[in-house]
Amino acid sequence: MNLTTFYLAVAGLILAPLVGGLVAGVDRVLTARMQSRMGPPLLQPFYDVGKLWSKVIAPASHWQGLFVRWALVASLASDVLLAAGADVLMCFFVQAASASFVALGAFCGSSPYSKLGAQRELFQLLAYEPVFLVAILCMAKVSGGFDAYSFMASDQPLLYKMPLIVPGLLFVVLVKLRKSPFDISGSHHMHQEVVRGVYTDYAGRDFALLEIAHWADVTVVLWICSFLWATSPLAMVVTAFLFLFAALVIDNISARLTWRHMLKVVAPISLVLATANLLWLYME
Amino acid sequence: MARTVIPFGPQHPVLPEPIHLSLVVEDERVVEALPTLGYVHRGLELLATKRDYNQMIQIVERVCGICSMIHSLCYCQGIEEMMKLEVPRRARMLRVVWSELHRLHSHLLWLGLFADSFGFESLFMQLWKVREKVMDLNEATTGNRVIVSVNVVGGVRADLDEAQIRWIKDTLVEVEASIRSLQSTIMHDSTVCRRTRGVGVLTKQAAYDLGAAGPMLRGSGVAQDMRQLKYAGFDEIAFEPIVETDGDCWARSTVRFREALQSIDLVRQALDKLDGSELAVKVKGKPEGEVITRVEQPRGECLYYLKGNGDKFLERVRIRTPTFANIPPLAAILPGLDFADVPVVVLSIDPCISCTER
Amino acid sequence: MSFLKTSQIKSPWLMHFDCGSCNGCDIETLACLTPVYDVERFGIINVGNPRHADVLVVTGTVNPRNAEILKNIYSQMPDPKLVIAVGACGCSGGVFRDAPNVLGGIDKVIPVDVYVPGCPAKPEAIMDAVVTGLGKLKGILEAS
Amino acid sequence: MCIEATPVTTAQLVAEVTKIKADGYRLVTLTSVEIDAENMEILYHFDKDLVLKNLRLTVKKGASVPSISGALFTAFLVENEIRDQFGITFEGLVLDYQGKLYNEVVQTTTTSPFCRMQVKSTSTAAKEVV
Amino acid sequence: MLDAYIGVLVLWPLVAGLACLVLKSPGVRSALVLSTGAALAVGALGVASQVPMTANPGFLSSQTALYIAEGAAFALPIYFLIRGLMEKHVLVIVFAIAQLGLAAMSVFGLAAPAAAKSAVYCDGLSLALVLVVSLVGSLICIFALPYMKHHEEHLHLKVTRQPGFFLILLAFLGFMNGLALSNDLRVFAAFYEATTLCSFLLIGHDKTEESKKSAFRALWMNCMGGVFLHGGIVLIQKQFGMADIHELMNPTLWAGASMLPIALLALAGCVKAAQMPFQSWLLGAMVAPTPVSALLHSSTMVKVGVFVCLRLGPVLESTTTGRVLALVGAFTFFATSALALGQSNAKKILAYSTIANLGLIIACAGIGTPIALAAGVVLLAIHAVTKGLLFLCVGDMEQTVGSRDLEDLRGLISKSPVTALAASAGAMAMILPPLGMLVGKWAALEAAAASPIAMVLIALGSALGVVCWVRFAGTLMSGQSIEAKTTHTSALTSTPILAMLAGAVGLGMAAPWFNALLLPASNIATALAGGWGLLPGLFIVAMLAWIIGMKVLGRQSAATLATPYIGGLPSVLKGTYVGPLGRNWTLTEGNEYASEIFGESKLTKFAGALAGALLLALVGGAII
Amino acid sequence: MKMLPTVISNLFNKAATRNYPFFVRDPFVTARGELINDIDRCIFCGSCSRKCPSQCLEVTKEGTMGTWKLEFFACVGCGVCVDSCPVNCLSQKPTHRAVAVVRETIVMTGKLPEKPAKKTAAAPAEQ
Ligand code: SF4
Ligand code: SF4
Ligand code: SF4
Ligand code: SF4
Ligand code: SF4
Ligand code: SF4
Ligand code: SF4
Ligand code: SF4
């Protein structure tokens, strides 16, 4: 590990959650605008986290604090890995670990809604993980390596060779951003039959940390999506923004689906598309 | 199979009103359901012993804020029948105007909440944005946005001038256009249809036998609407009940959507029929006797039973509201639903617990 | 004020509890969230979970059955918290004060920070109430 | 001025209701009225094509009346309500809230097995109950 | 010295077992089992220090040994045949006769093959198995001591049947070591059959109807496996006249030759590893006492199957047979992971997950590249420890709670925290980076680059596994508080559990240093160039997280807990809410199994058919 | 998908939001807002208090002085009192009454009509 990698890693550690927070801010402003509202200030997510941090509240379970911190560490670790140009597959697994911790913490909670949310979170994980993995495999196939740098090194946008994984990636982004139609396990301010699902029992400081972990997650996911057009940093930012924007539009034009529908219809379709893309890459 | 008990409500973000359902689910499918009420019960039928029959108008308006105008209408019609009062034509037409404006805002409100129940936030926002125009009409013409308080025994206490009539008509054109632009989303959007079509089906026979009311009944194919009784000014107005036959959540929402548009038409018809008669007749004497009146509220048939004995206090005020009638059918369709569909189905009866319990 | 204190004022998450309201005040509270009023401008989100809420907006009258619920959700909210009683009913029991199953206003059960008169209270009034309540909170925070 | 209503006795009630139902009427609601210090009246309102048909049952306060919820499921709610408000008990209620539909009597001891009084699933409810 | 180590590994358990049978005293038995554990540990470590190596200990290389092996090739099928005839079990009879026929052909019909150059050959793969058997296996045997005491109390047995039980258990360890080390096909086959015998006897140990049924199911399937094995051996004998496994596994030897024998051997491996559609014998085997399940059916014996396939690995690399085998494995991984998700019986979850992971290893074997094989070995070792741990935990839970259903184990954390935490940690070790299983999976995925379908199936299976294990751990942890009533567990129960836990976590964390330890031949580090270097970093992060977590936990444990959010209805009585009629109702909880998607009967039929087709393709592909 | 045009047009058009505390729209003239009493003109007849459905008005006379008490936080703004006042001293502003952090009752006193009216300041008192 040389010094540059180290600096990049540190940058990833600090910047990624900030970027994620900003993404959340942009998300809220744009969403409001799409609903013909003025919306909150851009920095609202940061105020929210600051507020949550300063709240005094009894935990719902003694274990949750542990899992929240582990989730945060895992999420940040996946950002750092990505920033340092490490193996994207491992980075993905680390991030999945974060999601597992969030669900585990929810399982430890006391509210039935928290537990339902945890179950649904797992079903979501089940639905998007394979798609996401196959997408990464496609990228690796085209760029000839599993590390982030080789993903960024190709001079032709990866997208040319993998149009069919776009729906799958969009699906992943929607799930990860907790957006309709896949805000199944816990949406943020919309009203849900499971209240806030996995988040129901997290509160106060734990919740603030979880939010930061979520920001880091969102950054990783959008970052990986941006590899599709990694010809220049600007192109990557634009690609990530387009994914975000598409997700917001879809959020605002669709109803929430059920996990049954997600597992039986959406996930298989996006997986089949992604697999078809993968096979096509092998045929070439 | 692992069972989970979900105490659903009375405080729950997806239930606009406090009702509790003890749900037993397996794999998120409801296998048993038991409703609990009483979180909004105030006992206001019994207030009749403490408030005279005129003051009761303000009380029954607050059985429910959303159909307040229609509650007082029903009540006043009952008193008028007991006291044999002939309500002037202008007042009857104005009653139609405001009651249909109420229906319109109520249906828009409901469509929004319904969208919210299946996570369609922006549709909710859009519908409520449109609804604000109707609220402005209410406020400007009656003095209050929600509880308009226009009915008195013998007529109404507010009037419309020419400018207001014109303004109402203009605004309704805008409102109608906005509503129509959402028609395809509400009725044909694929994600919406996924969540509403075939969900919570109530057959025509079951709807009739279980005593369903309003859009719940008409969504199952029974063409019954109390406006066919031709109360207020409906005797002079062309009206046909709106019916859908699927009996699912989609049918109920479509009925309400089409009724919202129909209400606009009814308001226009009534506005055109306003004449120069009095707003109210003079009232003499005290109510005596027994009477039943029925009107159609946004949520369905509402029945008042009034009994007076010549005193200024009524002996009995009995209110059977539409949601009360729709709870047994709801209880019957809950088992077997996906848990995620519970709020959708509960919302599809447009539950108004405050009037159910009074 | 520090960032943390500022953020407490800039991010009031609101929870609405219908405690036996006639729906009039409920729908006006809801209307606050919608485009024309859009309280998200103040960072307000309508959350359904007392554990996440900072401001409890209560509409309606208290009866013995919902009083328990009200107490429970109030106690589940983290400190510091605000309670806003909306409408004549929430403030005093309103027109139903004398009804047999009505105990009275919200303050019979939990401490109320802001009273919003009206039947129903107008959305503007409800927004005023949040602003007033936050002013009160700000005072407390500055003092601490 | 009184509404038209056929008087019935407790004994005839269920048979009468069944007959009315067979004629294609559906239950709208029940109304209970106090007539004097000792007596109550229960009115049964039925509807067919917008026309109401009423039954009038006079009973002593605190009496027990056969429930019609077996024949007409939808009556269970209003019968429970009447029990809450006027203390009349209904025998054979399909779903009995035991006088606690609206009013609170807090009990802290029971942890009986869940939902003994479950509502049957859709199709059967329609069939059995109707 | 080396010969002595090998002798200890193979013979000591047999002797100790016989001693158990003769000296019936429980105290002596415990001493024997404990000492066997110690001896095996010494032996295994002794061997480990010399890998890779060859040796010719007398008891394996002499002509007598070969005679014994050939004798066993007749004796065991004859025993099976007799049991089959007694039971009138047609399939057992048929396959036993087929085995006899093949044995006869091998001994009398063909020229005897050239004997192996060295009787023992031990590389990383063998060593991994030896370590697993000696360390994990011994720990399980120790765990079995208190367990079986309890178990017999439950069953109200008058005469204890433990001496016989421990004989088989211990002898089995010896057979396994022999199997791992022997380099002569015939000796190998004899040990292979011996494990079938042990398995049959142990599954049937409880002598209930169900266990008998399961035992016979295991027997006929494994006999069938034996037929495939002997078939393969006979063909090899005919084709090459050789019996030296090490030399046979030279890809150049097979260039242009028929792959049929390899396919048959792989098939035998698949049966032993209970791959779809042969999974039912292993599921049935779960009726046996839990140590048996742990030892035979999850952490050790079934590893024979994957051991065979991994052995074949070099030959399989980039052949049609290899590719199909990879698909078979990957498909099993996916299908059984899905099946595990639909289960609430904890032992069945473990069983399905075992089959799944074996499938993953077989997929690695089918791919056959050095890095894939290395991944396979890593998985083999770590899975054995982790799954052994989980089995022991479930065994202990079963005895504390009296049920093996996950739903009944909910909130175990407040009843028996050590077991629950160990089990949760085990579950996490199955899925989390940088712990071993995940590292193995990751290596497998990157290694599978040649086989896109296998990659997709692995991706799916791994997601299913995550769901299954998080839910498993979540269910156990779902109590709210830390303070707990600790039930007393005997040292003989908790020590093996804790040792395994240490092993599972330690081994997982040590993955970065496996190169040096286990796999000098196939250098996994160079193969996974960039990625492998991450692991130490992740390891540091994990330690950091651990420390942070512990501090937080310390702080949190003092906090009073909030009442649960249940729509405003929490009651003063814990675990209840104020529901209908103003009464307190119990808050029941249950997991979701998505049974309409992951239901066992439907999915099994469907997946079984597909897997069967794949196996036909395996053999068919080899013939063509 | 059907909502797409609406969403896009919302995005590019002005928001429907009235920026309330910073921008206050003119009230509708007819709106029934805060109830006020021109106490100088009040004759303390008590008509309003008898008619009020919420029973939140209390009118008392003592000697030459009359007291008009309004429990504002129970008033439903129906305007019945306004309609019933014989001297039209009651009226409703078109704007809503301000929110309060304490519940207060409005108490107004004035001279009874026989003698020439003399005004006393409206004194809100805490309840
Ligand atoms: S989805 Fe997450 S990041 Fe986005 S606004 Fe909601 S809570 Fe914030
Ligand atoms: S928006 Fe509607 S559904 Fe959502 S919490 Fe508010 S009242 Fe309930
Ligand atoms: S159903 Fe009842 S409570 Fe609901 S809006 Fe109508 S009258 Fe009001
Ligand atoms: S104050 Fe008025 S509008 Fe509000 S709940 Fe009470 S009666 Fe309804
Ligand atoms: S519960 Fe466990 S120990 Fe007891 S008999 Fe069954 S398997 Fe044996
Ligand atoms: S003027 Fe009116 S209020 Fe005064 S005494 Fe006469 S009737 Fe009564
Ligand atoms: S406005 Fe209505 S409620 Fe208020 S004081 Fe006047 S009569 Fe009473
Ligand atoms: S009715 Fe008018 S004059 Fe009479 S007391 Fe009331 S406010 Fe005064």
PDB file of N, CA, C and O in Angstrom, chain E residues 159-188:
ATOM      1  N   VAL E 159     -30.429 -50.367  29.674  1.00  0.00           N
ATOM      2  CA  VAL E 159     -29.024 -50.703  29.483  1.00  0.00           C
ATOM      3  C   VAL E 159     -28.409 -49.653  28.566  1.00  0.00           C
ATOM      4  O   VAL E 159     -28.953 -49.355  27.513  1.00  0.00           O
ATOM      5  N   THR E 160     -27.310 -49.107  29.000  1.00  0.00           N
ATOM      6  CA  THR E 160     -26.716 -48.081  28.149  1.00  0.00           C
ATOM      7  C   THR E 160     -26.149 -48.682  26.871  1.00  0.00           C
ATOM      8  O   THR E 160     -25.616 -49.798  26.868  1.00  0.00           O
ATOM      9  N   ARG E 161     -26.293 -47.950  25.816  1.00  0.00           N
ATOM     10  CA  ARG E 161     -25.762 -48.431  24.539  1.00  0.00           C
ATOM     11  C   ARG E 161     -24.580 -47.583  24.113  1.00  0.00           C
ATOM     12  O   ARG E 161     -24.149 -47.606  22.970  1.00  0.00           O
ATOM     13  N   GLN E 162     -24.071 -46.829  25.081  1.00  0.00           N
ATOM     14  CA  GLN E 162     -22.996 -45.916  24.727  1.00  0.00           C
ATOM     15  C   GLN E 162     -21.685 -46.595  24.323  1.00  0.00           C
ATOM     16  O   GLN E 162     -21.016 -46.085  23.413  1.00  0.00           O
ATOM     17  N   PRO E 163     -21.270 -47.702  24.947  1.00  0.00           N
ATOM     18  CA  PRO E 163     -19.981 -48.284  24.536  1.00  0.00           C
ATOM     19  C   PRO E 163     -19.915 -48.529  23.037  1.00  0.00           C
ATOM     20  O   PRO E 163     -18.969 -48.113  22.372  1.00  0.00           O
ATOM     21  N   GLY E 164     -20.970 -49.158  22.512  1.00  0.00           N
ATOM     22  CA  GLY E 164     -20.988 -49.419  21.081  1.00  0.00           C
ATOM     23  C   GLY E 164     -20.974 -48.132  20.293  1.00  0.00           C
ATOM     24  O   GLY E 164     -20.272 -47.986  19.283  1.00  0.00           O
ATOM     25  N   PHE E 165     -21.735 -47.188  20.793  1.00  0.00           N
ATOM     26  CA  PHE E 165     -21.850 -45.921  20.105  1.00  0.00           C
ATOM     27  C   PHE E 165     -20.481 -45.260  19.978  1.00  0.00           C
ATOM     28  O   PHE E 165     -20.078 -44.809  18.900  1.00  0.00           O
ATOM     29  N   PHE E 166     -19.755 -45.223  21.099  1.00  0.00           N
ATOM     30  CA  PHE E 166     -18.457 -44.554  21.041  1.00  0.00           C
ATOM     31  C   PHE E 166     -17.436 -45.345  20.246  1.00  0.00           C
ATOM     32  O   PHE E 166     -16.529 -44.769  19.659  1.00  0.00           O
ATOM     33  N   LEU E 167     -17.609 -46.655  20.229  1.00  0.00           N
ATOM     34  CA  LEU E 167     -16.715 -47.440  19.369  1.00  0.00           C
ATOM     35  C   LEU E 167     -16.828 -46.938  17.935  1.00  0.00           C
ATOM     36  O   LEU E 167     -15.834 -46.623  17.278  1.00  0.00           O
ATOM     37  N   ILE E 168     -18.055 -46.872  17.475  1.00  0.00           N
ATOM     38  CA  ILE E 168     -18.230 -46.465  16.076  1.00  0.00           C
ATOM     39  C   ILE E 168     -17.728 -45.044  15.869  1.00  0.00           C
ATOM     40  O   ILE E 168     -17.049 -44.719  14.890  1.00  0.00           O
ATOM     41  N   LEU E 169     -18.070 -44.205  16.834  1.00  0.00           N
ATOM     42  CA  LEU E 169     -17.714 -42.794  16.694  1.00  0.00           C
ATOM     43  C   LEU E 169     -16.192 -42.639  16.569  1.00  0.00           C
ATOM     44  O   LEU E 169     -15.693 -41.942  15.676  1.00  0.00           O
ATOM     45  N   LEU E 170     -15.487 -43.312  17.468  1.00  0.00           N
ATOM     46  CA  LEU E 170     -14.033 -43.153  17.466  1.00  0.00           C
ATOM     47  C   LEU E 170     -13.410 -43.848  16.270  1.00  0.00           C
ATOM     48  O   LEU E 170     -12.541 -43.289  15.589  1.00  0.00           O
ATOM     49  N   ALA E 171     -13.881 -45.046  16.010  1.00  0.00           N
ATOM     50  CA  ALA E 171     -13.330 -45.778  14.877  1.00  0.00           C
ATOM     51  C   ALA E 171     -13.478 -44.961  13.613  1.00  0.00           C
ATOM     52  O   ALA E 171     -12.583 -44.892  12.758  1.00  0.00           O
ATOM     53  N   PHE E 172     -14.607 -44.295  13.541  1.00  0.00           N
ATOM     54  CA  PHE E 172     -14.876 -43.494  12.375  1.00  0.00           C
ATOM     55  C   PHE E 172     -13.770 -42.456  12.157  1.00  0.00           C
ATOM     56  O   PHE E 172     -13.331 -42.207  11.034  1.00  0.00           O
ATOM     57  N   LEU E 173     -13.298 -41.865  13.262  1.00  0.00           N
ATOM     58  CA  LEU E 173     -12.233 -40.870  13.124  1.00  0.00           C
ATOM     59  C   LEU E 173     -11.007 -41.493  12.461  1.00  0.00           C
ATOM     60  O   LEU E 173     -10.379 -40.902  11.585  1.00  0.00           O
ATOM     61  N   GLY E 174     -10.693 -42.704  12.930  1.00  0.00           N
ATOM     62  CA  GLY E 174      -9.548 -43.387  12.333  1.00  0.00           C
ATOM     63  C   GLY E 174      -9.752 -43.634  10.851  1.00  0.00           C
ATOM     64  O   GLY E 174      -8.870 -43.381  10.030  1.00  0.00           O
ATOM     65  N   PHE E 175     -10.938 -44.128  10.502  1.00  0.00           N
ATOM     66  CA  PHE E 175     -11.219 -44.408   9.083  1.00  0.00           C
ATOM     67  C   PHE E 175     -11.044 -43.140   8.254  1.00  0.00           C
ATOM     68  O   PHE E 175     -10.500 -43.157   7.152  1.00  0.00           O
ATOM     69  N   MET E 176     -11.551 -42.045   8.807  1.00  0.00           N
ATOM     70  CA  MET E 176     -11.489 -40.810   8.042  1.00  0.00           C
ATOM     71  C   MET E 176     -10.042 -40.399   7.802  1.00  0.00           C
ATOM     72  O   MET E 176      -9.663 -39.981   6.715  1.00  0.00           O
ATOM     73  N   ASN E 177      -9.226 -40.513   8.852  1.00  0.00           N
ATOM     74  CA  ASN E 177      -7.823 -40.161   8.680  1.00  0.00           C
ATOM     75  C   ASN E 177      -7.175 -41.060   7.646  1.00  0.00           C
ATOM     76  O   ASN E 177      -6.401 -40.605   6.803  1.00  0.00           O
ATOM     77  N   GLY E 178      -7.505 -42.345   7.747  1.00  0.00           N
ATOM     78  CA  GLY E 178      -6.950 -43.271   6.779  1.00  0.00           C
ATOM     79  C   GLY E 178      -7.349 -42.872   5.378  1.00  0.00           C
ATOM     80  O   GLY E 178      -6.529 -42.831   4.445  1.00  0.00           O
ATOM     81  N   LEU E 179      -8.602 -42.526   5.230  1.00  0.00           N
ATOM     82  CA  LEU E 179      -9.116 -42.157   3.916  1.00  0.00           C
ATOM     83  C   LEU E 179      -8.388 -40.934   3.372  1.00  0.00           C
ATOM     84  O   LEU E 179      -8.044 -40.849   2.200  1.00  0.00           O
ATOM     85  N   ALA E 180      -8.145 -39.986   4.275  1.00  0.00           N
ATOM     86  CA  ALA E 180      -7.512 -38.761   3.823  1.00  0.00           C
ATOM     87  C   ALA E 180      -6.081 -39.003   3.380  1.00  0.00           C
ATOM     88  O   ALA E 180      -5.586 -38.359   2.463  1.00  0.00           O
ATOM     89  N   LEU E 181      -5.430 -39.957   4.060  1.00  0.00           N
ATOM     90  CA  LEU E 181      -3.996 -40.099   3.827  1.00  0.00           C
ATOM     91  C   LEU E 181      -3.650 -41.143   2.773  1.00  0.00           C
ATOM     92  O   LEU E 181      -2.617 -41.055   2.130  1.00  0.00           O
ATOM     93  N   SER E 182      -4.502 -42.146   2.600  1.00  0.00           N
ATOM     94  CA  SER E 182      -4.087 -43.264   1.757  1.00  0.00           C
ATOM     95  C   SER E 182      -3.974 -42.830   0.307  1.00  0.00           C
ATOM     96  O   SER E 182      -4.724 -42.010  -0.189  1.00  0.00           O
ATOM     97  N   ASN E 183      -3.025 -43.432  -0.335  1.00  0.00           N
ATOM     98  CA  ASN E 183      -2.724 -43.039  -1.707  1.00  0.00           C
ATOM     99  C   ASN E 183      -3.009 -44.173  -2.662  1.00  0.00           C
ATOM    100  O   ASN E 183      -2.735 -44.081  -3.844  1.00  0.00           O
ATOM    101  N   ASP E 184      -3.552 -45.266  -2.118  1.00  0.00           N
ATOM    102  CA  ASP E 184      -3.874 -46.394  -2.988  1.00  0.00           C
ATOM    103  C   ASP E 184      -5.382 -46.463  -3.138  1.00  0.00           C
ATOM    104  O   ASP E 184      -6.123 -46.435  -2.152  1.00  0.00           O
ATOM    105  N   LEU E 185      -5.810 -46.522  -4.377  1.00  0.00           N
ATOM    106  CA  LEU E 185      -7.244 -46.479  -4.635  1.00  0.00           C
ATOM    107  C   LEU E 185      -8.000 -47.547  -3.865  1.00  0.00           C
ATOM    108  O   LEU E 185      -9.095 -47.326  -3.360  1.00  0.00           O
ATOM    109  N   ARG E 186      -7.406 -48.728  -3.795  1.00  0.00           N
ATOM    110  CA  ARG E 186      -8.135 -49.827  -3.156  1.00  0.00           C
ATOM    111  C   ARG E 186      -8.289 -49.590  -1.661  1.00  0.00           C
ATOM    112  O   ARG E 186      -9.361 -49.784  -1.096  1.00  0.00           O
ATOM    113  N   VAL E 187      -7.196 -49.106  -1.048  1.00  0.00           N
ATOM    114  CA  VAL E 187      -7.280 -48.813   0.382  1.00  0.00           C
ATOM    115  C   VAL E 187      -8.287 -47.693   0.606  1.00  0.00           C
ATOM    116  O   VAL E 187      -9.121 -47.724   1.507  1.00  0.00           O
ATOM    117  N   PHE E 188      -8.193 -46.707  -0.256  1.00  0.00           N
ATOM    118  CA  PHE E 188      -9.108 -45.591  -0.168  1.00  0.00           C
ATOM    119  C   PHE E 188     -10.549 -46.077  -0.209  1.00  0.00           C
ATOM    120  O   PHE E 188     -11.401 -45.691   0.596  1.00  0.00           O
TER     121      PHE E 188
END
